[in-house]
């Protein structure tokens, strides 16, 4: 049963990712696209955690943690870029 | 155990780091002296290594004590060690020249220079194909840094081309490595030679495309037609000592070609044996001709010298394509000769340019030089050598090249191309020399003088031209010994992988 | 309100505890080795990173803080349920709005926590805190700061502001004693 | 799965190559980055594909080939260093040469026109 | 050994003037003359042996592998030429001492001259053809230096370049010929080659070898149609002309004809090529000489003509003709050298060489005039002078050949015609200069030269007379010995008598003298006729040809290389398609038999996202920010793919690198345009798309072919030994820090070097700060949003904790120094983003380049430490320790190495990003004393 | 016990998955940027929480206790509001239009006396009014 549930959730998250990508593609504005990318980052955490579940391996946890950390930094950097141009000033 | 083999890699990086750290990095003089002294030590060590290799034959150094084919190894044979030796000789000249003031025109000259040496020596010594990639990257990134040394629009412009092309080249290298690993399952060059011999027929063509991709990579590094276009702009834009050092960079591509296509795809490779020659032969000849055309077309002396480098590349590639001991020996001798002389020419171009004031090294009438006798003598020596005329080293090289041609068809093609290009070089150089030294407008010489260190550097490199003739006997013996050793794949494999490793059926 | 820590070798005690917890979580173990190294790291890292910390009000009421966290957690869950309904429901019924809320808090850390809390809780996202330091040359002089909030579905502005103030801002004032 | 991945690698390569052939430095950088992704996947795939086989001893009995992974790691780092250099070089070239064309000059008919910025 | 000294002494002699440069002129000249004088004495010491028909040999191994040894052979021919070279050379040294003015650098002249003498001696003494070629080319070079001695004169420069080009080209042909000869005969030894005449002439390559060989000879000896360089070489100082262009260098070609006579001569082809060339040259030279107003020009064409004569003699292929040729070599050298020197004296003492100005010099310099007249008479073939004797022999030989069959009579007729012109120009030389009225427009009053300047001429003229009067006594032995070595076998009967009775050759001489006089008297008509012919100015034609060559080369070059990177890349990519694609065509099927893994929906969705985002990156590439966001997705998906295919380390690294790259690109974009203008033409786009697709197809196909093939790899060894040999369970990490730690060492070096290079690039960069974004929107005023600033401060310790964790667990689980380093760096970069450079710098003032150096040093020292245990670089060490309470703890050298990696990564990343960020602040990199 | 845990895992995973999906649906179907922002910041965070809890239970069920997923949750809780904040600031700076009926937007544009920097640069006329 659990495997089926996992696959179902996989499907949900894949769908979510596709929706994010859709938003990323159509925009219309840059903040929209950044938001979409940020969401994709977070949703891929879910994806990786699920992979970990599927493989029964905790080896993928760091990847998820890193996405959480780095996704945030890149979102912030892009926003800063749009706000100030100069990210490091 | 002897760590001499790895010294040419570790000493430069140690020096580079030393120069970057206190207390050395505070004063320019300290940086210079550390760099120069280290290069002298490097030269001594490499000469020792050469003597050792000549005496004891092929040896290898297993990094981390992991035996081949599993770990990375460095391989010292006469050929590779000679190249390392050549590099340190060239480097000593370049670094002395740079220490006469050029080094202070930008940051990190000496560290980058030493890093570059590390990369070059690593590329020559490594016996592992992926490690070769790594060292290629080391020497490339250092060369990127050195290329823009002292700044200027031309440098930036040339650097963009150089960097982009080489990045694309690195990608191709990795594709190729993927293919070769994916089919041969190993990265050690000797082991690859063993695996190629046992290749199942359905993998042959895959390995072939992988092997030919390597050809592209090395052709780009070596500047073989049609991948040579980056060279003239890059070499002529670079700061003089950097350009001088770059004289050996193309030779790394040639060396890699030789190494890969005589070892991995050597005689034992069955259907794949000598697969690159069909491409290298015509391309090499065409490269020579294009270089010669470039020599005549050049409007400034550095461009001219850069095109001389292209000619030397074409010549070497043609020799690589010949795949014979005589040709391989000629490669070594001619490489040593052309590298040192072209390096000297780049330095000379700078000195000439400096004394000619505004005209610089452009081939137009210019100011009277302050030291025409000194520079003129050096020019004649270098020009005679590079044109392959006696009594300088070039003619011995030329004899070796011409004698290396095997079949009558090869003879006709190689000879006519080599001799014709020689003539064009002669015309180009006599034109350049007569304009630079004799077409004088105005009588006032400028205040620029050749500094002692610069004169030493140039003399050091140029001395090779006569000395290589005087000692041509032992040097040709060295070259032939290196060639025999390199082409004796069986023995090398036995030494590296143990006697158990056999290389398929012998032709 | 207190800004300077009690012990100079332990600039941020709660953070050190948090770091130790993080270390144990990372290692998924409470073995002596991990406790030992975790403690060392939890002591050393704050000392290293103390330079990268502007003076902030310190937590004076840890228990209250814990209660605050629990409250917020609960709110997050309800908030999500509400938002999910709003998202899935017909959009025509939504009444989005920008709301400006005057802040009683003056210091960066509490304001940050408040803004984050607002963002995490029912139908609101903190848009901006203004005026900012950059436009006010002397940050200490700021008397009144505002929080700009975007509300997904606003029913009553005054009630919203009152809720935020009582539910979140007041406890924060209490926790930090500012 | 192999065909899918091979297709992706091919497509990424094609996209990278197309961008590499653009005339401005920035798209070229993006193209090289894309090409690097393709290269990394390619090199990785030379060790064949393995599911549930992370090369950590004791976690499985069907390990993915660790060697290409190590190679790709090296390639990633080197690629990063190289890309970083190129990016900065692009800035330098723009500053030195006044435009961001890879040849340092705007092609023919654009010479007169000012670069839009 | 003494033979070697004959060669070495002139070489040493070329150093003497350099050493004695500061001595008085006479002393310098004297010192310079000493080595060749000694050489001459050594030579003469060997004369008895040589005249007895011996060939003296000396060999010194030099480059045995190339067949090039120092090998000397002194036989009659070599002796003859050595005598000329050294003897006339000594006279020239003396002459030049007076000829050169105070302004001319005499040491330089002497050095070049002695170098040239060495080269000539080398040619004539060689017993190894490669050695011969070596010296052959050296004559070209030294003559270039000598002709261009007065380099400030344009005609000197041009003349020198022309001579070098023509003789250089010939030299290359000669080289080819000699190498081929070596291959045919199996040796480069002259003895062997000369003894293999039959083999050579029967070999299929003989025609080719002969043509190449003759090209070498003819260019050097100024044979038609390569004669044009010689008159232009007259821009050289007259001693040079006298020495090189009459007595020695131009004779080198002739020497070669003589030297290889046994091996190459005797065939119809030889006759045809050599004699016809010689005959043509003889005629053309003689005819043109008459019309030259320049004294040296006249002599130059005369030389061409006489060289043609000698060539013709060797071409005829009879033994007697060869003897005559050898004899004429001697005679021509003596009278022509003296004539040139006389011309030099005239020029030197009257300031002109123009025969239209020079008239009636007899009154001013009677002695010189007498000498010149005697020499000119010898040149004209007047009896009792040496020229007469050899010319008689020449006429006789022209009558004795039947090679043109029934048309053989043409040769003596044309020879007579040439002789007529020879007489005519000789008369002109005498009459027009020394008589014919008074000088016109000379700048100074002519007078006799200094005593010793005239002496060389006197010596040579005396020789002319002596040989003419008593040939057998003076040159009999020499001629015999030389002829013997030319012919190789027996020398035919010949007579050196002055009087052979009334015969056809004598008649021809009489006709020549009479006809010459007639022509000279009626020269006005001939001059008028000649003036109607279009003049060909060789030097300008040559220069124009060279210019045209350069221009053509430039055209070809710029056609090939338009300086466009895109073109270079197209070549590169096409190479990929061709070289990697062609072998694939020979593959029956890509599929290699390994069963494929199943595709599930999630993978399909992932692949779709990868493809869509990659495509979107391309589509949006002109909106750079959007492209950046798109490629982030590509990177994310690639990381996820790595996760999916069991490579967690890769996923971690790819992710962290990608984020850093994105930040970097964002930083960069501030200084670059945000939009790319539309530029590519549709055809260009289509070309690029097709090229890109081809590359993609090739790469994709290969990838598929590889993935589906069964596989054996060395990786099993790593899996088996990671724990036992490397002390870690994360095999990838153990490979990185241990099995292939050297790669990692190189990799961090690359990173470190890159950061240095970047710092360098940013040094003194012209700063410009766009005041608005791409849409013209001004930047927001708030620099550091409060919320971000506050949170980022809190995240730093958290991130540090995580990076410590990742660092330590790397050896056994995914992670490691590199990723840990990037996490630390990103956390610090976040501080830069949230607070700015000023804020960070006031809290952490570290020079990152030093951090980089320290990191690399740590790695290096860790590696070198294994030397202490007599292990190779980077040999790892690990052990487990039981510590009370804490339990079993592993310590490994790999951790120290990884620490080096960590430090380097942090330092490099911060150096790169922070330097770039600092560009807009007052902390931007400027080059200072301390790097 | 096992069974109970499995149910819990399934529940949390499904809960999390649904919230993640809902958040993304919100992102794709909301009419303006400001409203799109709500989904991802909140729903996704909770969704992640759910999945991470599921993971915790799952691994605890498999081996020993596994709680490190909590870290990710903590991290997201800290960073998500900041990301949202930065995004909305950017949107305001870019003068993105909210849908017509958004209340307070007009006041937002008019009442800049307190001087939010982003809205201020967006409206030069308000700057003038401040100066006058
Ligand atoms: Na006259
Ligand atoms: Na900045």
mmCIF file of C-alpha atoms in Angstrom, chain E residues 533-709:
data_model
loop_
_atom_site.group_PDB
_atom_site.id
_atom_site.type_symbol
_atom_site.label_atom_id
_atom_site.label_comp_id
_atom_site.label_asym_id
_atom_site.label_seq_id
_atom_site.Cartn_x
_atom_site.Cartn_y
_atom_site.Cartn_z
ATOM 1 C CA UNK E 533 63.385 47.278 -76.234
ATOM 2 C CA UNK E 534 61.246 47.341 -73.148
ATOM 3 C CA UNK E 535 63.558 47.324 -70.184
ATOM 4 C CA UNK E 536 62.961 44.811 -67.451
ATOM 5 C CA UNK E 537 64.021 46.088 -64.080
ATOM 6 C CA UNK E 538 64.706 42.932 -62.165
ATOM 7 C CA UNK E 539 64.758 44.486 -58.739
ATOM 8 C CA UNK E 540 61.453 46.280 -59.130
ATOM 9 C CA UNK E 541 59.857 43.269 -60.705
ATOM 10 C CA UNK E 542 61.106 41.170 -57.866
ATOM 11 C CA UNK E 543 59.918 43.633 -55.233
ATOM 12 C CA UNK E 544 56.564 43.886 -56.932
ATOM 13 C CA UNK E 545 56.315 40.127 -57.018
ATOM 14 C CA UNK E 546 57.135 39.919 -53.331
ATOM 15 C CA UNK E 547 54.575 42.599 -52.532
ATOM 16 C CA UNK E 548 52.026 40.773 -54.597
ATOM 17 C CA UNK E 549 52.876 37.559 -52.794
ATOM 18 C CA UNK E 550 52.430 39.235 -49.430
ATOM 19 C CA UNK E 551 49.159 40.758 -50.557
ATOM 20 C CA UNK E 552 47.857 37.462 -51.877
ATOM 21 C CA UNK E 553 48.818 35.839 -48.630
ATOM 22 C CA UNK E 554 46.995 38.525 -46.715
ATOM 23 C CA UNK E 555 43.945 38.011 -48.873
ATOM 24 C CA UNK E 556 43.990 34.274 -48.390
ATOM 25 C CA UNK E 557 44.533 34.705 -44.701
ATOM 26 C CA UNK E 558 41.780 37.188 -44.143
ATOM 27 C CA UNK E 559 39.482 35.091 -46.266
ATOM 28 C CA UNK E 560 40.131 32.123 -44.016
ATOM 29 C CA UNK E 561 40.349 33.980 -40.752
ATOM 30 C CA UNK E 562 37.831 36.753 -40.357
ATOM 31 C CA UNK E 563 38.467 37.036 -36.642
ATOM 32 C CA UNK E 564 35.053 35.665 -35.794
ATOM 33 C CA UNK E 565 34.799 33.335 -32.867
ATOM 34 C CA UNK E 566 31.613 31.892 -34.274
ATOM 35 C CA UNK E 567 33.461 30.686 -37.317
ATOM 36 C CA UNK E 568 36.149 29.066 -35.202
ATOM 37 C CA UNK E 569 33.476 27.354 -33.192
ATOM 38 C CA UNK E 570 31.725 26.162 -36.310
ATOM 39 C CA UNK E 571 34.954 24.491 -37.391
ATOM 40 C CA UNK E 572 35.275 22.874 -34.012
ATOM 41 C CA UNK E 573 31.702 21.636 -34.010
ATOM 42 C CA UNK E 574 31.881 20.373 -37.549
ATOM 43 C CA UNK E 575 34.953 18.474 -36.556
ATOM 44 C CA UNK E 576 32.917 16.834 -33.809
ATOM 45 C CA UNK E 577 30.168 15.892 -36.215
ATOM 46 C CA UNK E 578 32.568 14.496 -38.766
ATOM 47 C CA UNK E 579 35.113 12.777 -36.559
ATOM 48 C CA UNK E 580 32.720 11.350 -34.001
ATOM 49 C CA UNK E 581 29.834 10.904 -36.403
ATOM 50 C CA UNK E 582 31.501 9.064 -39.257
ATOM 51 C CA UNK E 583 32.462 6.005 -37.195
ATOM 52 C CA UNK E 584 28.870 5.765 -36.015
ATOM 53 C CA UNK E 585 27.751 5.249 -39.590
ATOM 54 C CA UNK E 586 29.732 2.044 -39.576
ATOM 55 C CA UNK E 587 27.842 0.807 -36.554
ATOM 56 C CA UNK E 588 25.048 -1.603 -37.464
ATOM 57 C CA UNK E 589 22.929 -0.772 -34.488
ATOM 58 C CA UNK E 590 23.310 1.620 -31.605
ATOM 59 C CA UNK E 591 21.659 -0.722 -29.158
ATOM 60 C CA UNK E 592 24.285 -2.755 -27.419
ATOM 61 C CA UNK E 593 22.240 -5.529 -25.841
ATOM 62 C CA UNK E 594 22.055 -4.409 -22.233
ATOM 63 C CA UNK E 595 18.419 -4.374 -21.093
ATOM 64 C CA UNK E 596 17.075 -0.884 -20.543
ATOM 65 C CA UNK E 597 15.684 0.290 -17.247
ATOM 66 C CA UNK E 598 11.930 0.914 -17.306
ATOM 67 C CA UNK E 599 10.668 4.462 -17.641
ATOM 68 C CA UNK E 600 8.053 5.587 -15.132
ATOM 69 C CA UNK E 601 5.815 8.629 -15.229
ATOM 70 C CA UNK E 602 7.875 10.581 -12.736
ATOM 71 C CA UNK E 603 11.013 10.142 -14.789
ATOM 72 C CA UNK E 604 9.128 11.122 -17.873
ATOM 73 C CA UNK E 605 7.897 14.247 -16.110
ATOM 74 C CA UNK E 606 11.432 15.017 -14.959
ATOM 75 C CA UNK E 607 12.795 14.539 -18.451
ATOM 76 C CA UNK E 608 10.016 16.692 -19.846
ATOM 77 C CA UNK E 609 10.893 19.450 -17.413
ATOM 78 C CA UNK E 610 14.538 19.164 -18.287
ATOM 79 C CA UNK E 611 13.830 19.377 -21.991
ATOM 80 C CA UNK E 612 11.284 22.158 -21.669
ATOM 81 C CA UNK E 613 13.516 24.281 -19.504
ATOM 82 C CA UNK E 614 16.505 23.713 -21.771
ATOM 83 C CA UNK E 615 14.438 24.685 -24.747
ATOM 84 C CA UNK E 616 13.065 27.672 -22.868
ATOM 85 C CA UNK E 617 16.594 28.776 -22.068
ATOM 86 C CA UNK E 618 17.291 28.881 -25.768
ATOM 87 C CA UNK E 619 14.029 30.578 -26.612
ATOM 88 C CA UNK E 620 14.428 33.215 -23.925
ATOM 89 C CA UNK E 621 18.149 33.618 -24.334
ATOM 90 C CA UNK E 622 17.856 37.226 -25.361
ATOM 91 C CA UNK E 623 16.097 38.087 -22.088
ATOM 92 C CA UNK E 624 19.047 37.248 -19.980
ATOM 93 C CA UNK E 625 17.465 37.183 -16.529
ATOM 94 C CA UNK E 626 14.761 34.860 -17.749
ATOM 95 C CA UNK E 627 17.329 32.634 -19.416
ATOM 96 C CA UNK E 628 19.148 32.477 -16.131
ATOM 97 C CA UNK E 629 16.016 31.350 -14.320
ATOM 98 C CA UNK E 630 15.397 28.751 -16.989
ATOM 99 C CA UNK E 631 18.846 27.303 -16.835
ATOM 100 C CA UNK E 632 18.516 27.113 -13.071
ATOM 101 C CA UNK E 633 15.701 24.680 -13.659
ATOM 102 C CA UNK E 634 17.900 22.690 -16.004
ATOM 103 C CA UNK E 635 20.526 22.503 -13.299
ATOM 104 C CA UNK E 636 17.967 21.531 -10.726
ATOM 105 C CA UNK E 637 16.652 18.770 -12.923
ATOM 106 C CA UNK E 638 20.134 17.499 -13.640
ATOM 107 C CA UNK E 639 20.754 17.344 -9.899
ATOM 108 C CA UNK E 640 17.551 15.438 -9.449
ATOM 109 C CA UNK E 641 18.604 13.087 -12.210
ATOM 110 C CA UNK E 642 21.823 12.440 -10.332
ATOM 111 C CA UNK E 643 19.780 11.700 -7.245
ATOM 112 C CA UNK E 644 17.589 9.393 -9.223
ATOM 113 C CA UNK E 645 20.529 7.486 -10.619
ATOM 114 C CA UNK E 646 22.124 6.941 -7.241
ATOM 115 C CA UNK E 647 24.744 9.656 -7.200
ATOM 116 C CA UNK E 648 24.000 11.766 -4.135
ATOM 117 C CA UNK E 649 27.445 13.339 -4.038
ATOM 118 C CA UNK E 650 27.000 14.531 -7.561
ATOM 119 C CA UNK E 651 23.598 15.954 -6.823
ATOM 120 C CA UNK E 652 24.949 17.864 -3.849
ATOM 121 C CA UNK E 653 27.873 19.247 -5.761
ATOM 122 C CA UNK E 654 25.892 20.119 -8.844
ATOM 123 C CA UNK E 655 23.338 21.962 -6.749
ATOM 124 C CA UNK E 656 25.774 23.993 -4.741
ATOM 125 C CA UNK E 657 27.861 24.837 -7.760
ATOM 126 C CA UNK E 658 24.780 25.838 -9.648
ATOM 127 C CA UNK E 659 23.619 28.251 -6.998
ATOM 128 C CA UNK E 660 27.012 29.834 -6.814
ATOM 129 C CA UNK E 661 27.059 30.078 -10.593
ATOM 130 C CA UNK E 662 23.662 31.732 -10.650
ATOM 131 C CA UNK E 663 24.757 34.269 -8.070
ATOM 132 C CA UNK E 664 27.883 34.868 -10.075
ATOM 133 C CA UNK E 665 25.925 35.378 -13.268
ATOM 134 C CA UNK E 666 23.574 37.745 -11.483
ATOM 135 C CA UNK E 667 26.535 39.705 -10.213
ATOM 136 C CA UNK E 668 27.929 39.775 -13.704
ATOM 137 C CA UNK E 669 24.692 40.787 -15.323
ATOM 138 C CA UNK E 670 24.836 44.055 -13.447
ATOM 139 C CA UNK E 671 27.773 44.992 -15.639
ATOM 140 C CA UNK E 672 26.399 43.545 -18.844
ATOM 141 C CA UNK E 673 23.385 44.389 -20.960
ATOM 142 C CA UNK E 674 20.229 42.678 -19.702
ATOM 143 C CA UNK E 675 18.975 42.027 -23.176
ATOM 144 C CA UNK E 676 20.692 40.582 -26.200
ATOM 145 C CA UNK E 677 19.825 42.442 -29.384
ATOM 146 C CA UNK E 678 18.498 40.344 -32.210
ATOM 147 C CA UNK E 679 21.364 39.981 -34.569
ATOM 148 C CA UNK E 680 21.629 36.676 -36.319
ATOM 149 C CA UNK E 681 20.196 36.444 -39.791
ATOM 150 C CA UNK E 682 17.619 33.686 -40.390
ATOM 151 C CA UNK E 683 20.114 31.723 -42.453
ATOM 152 C CA UNK E 684 22.607 31.957 -39.648
ATOM 153 C CA UNK E 685 20.015 30.731 -37.199
ATOM 154 C CA UNK E 686 19.093 27.839 -39.463
ATOM 155 C CA UNK E 687 22.752 26.965 -39.904
ATOM 156 C CA UNK E 688 23.293 27.041 -36.162
ATOM 157 C CA UNK E 689 20.213 24.995 -35.473
ATOM 158 C CA UNK E 690 21.258 22.331 -37.943
ATOM 159 C CA UNK E 691 24.789 22.237 -36.625
ATOM 160 C CA UNK E 692 23.558 22.086 -33.048
ATOM 161 C CA UNK E 693 21.142 19.306 -33.911
ATOM 162 C CA UNK E 694 23.834 17.311 -35.620
ATOM 163 C CA UNK E 695 26.136 17.601 -32.652
ATOM 164 C CA UNK E 696 23.267 16.730 -30.347
ATOM 165 C CA UNK E 697 22.323 13.697 -32.414
ATOM 166 C CA UNK E 698 25.892 12.435 -32.495
ATOM 167 C CA UNK E 699 26.418 12.877 -28.775
ATOM 168 C CA UNK E 700 23.020 11.468 -27.873
ATOM 169 C CA UNK E 701 23.560 8.434 -30.082
ATOM 170 C CA UNK E 702 26.949 7.717 -28.627
ATOM 171 C CA UNK E 703 25.565 8.089 -25.151
ATOM 172 C CA UNK E 704 22.797 5.617 -25.899
ATOM 173 C CA UNK E 705 25.204 3.185 -27.511
ATOM 174 C CA UNK E 706 27.456 3.268 -24.498
ATOM 175 C CA UNK E 707 24.728 2.963 -21.896
ATOM 176 C CA UNK E 708 23.280 -0.099 -23.545
ATOM 177 C CA UNK E 709 26.562 -1.939 -23.838
#
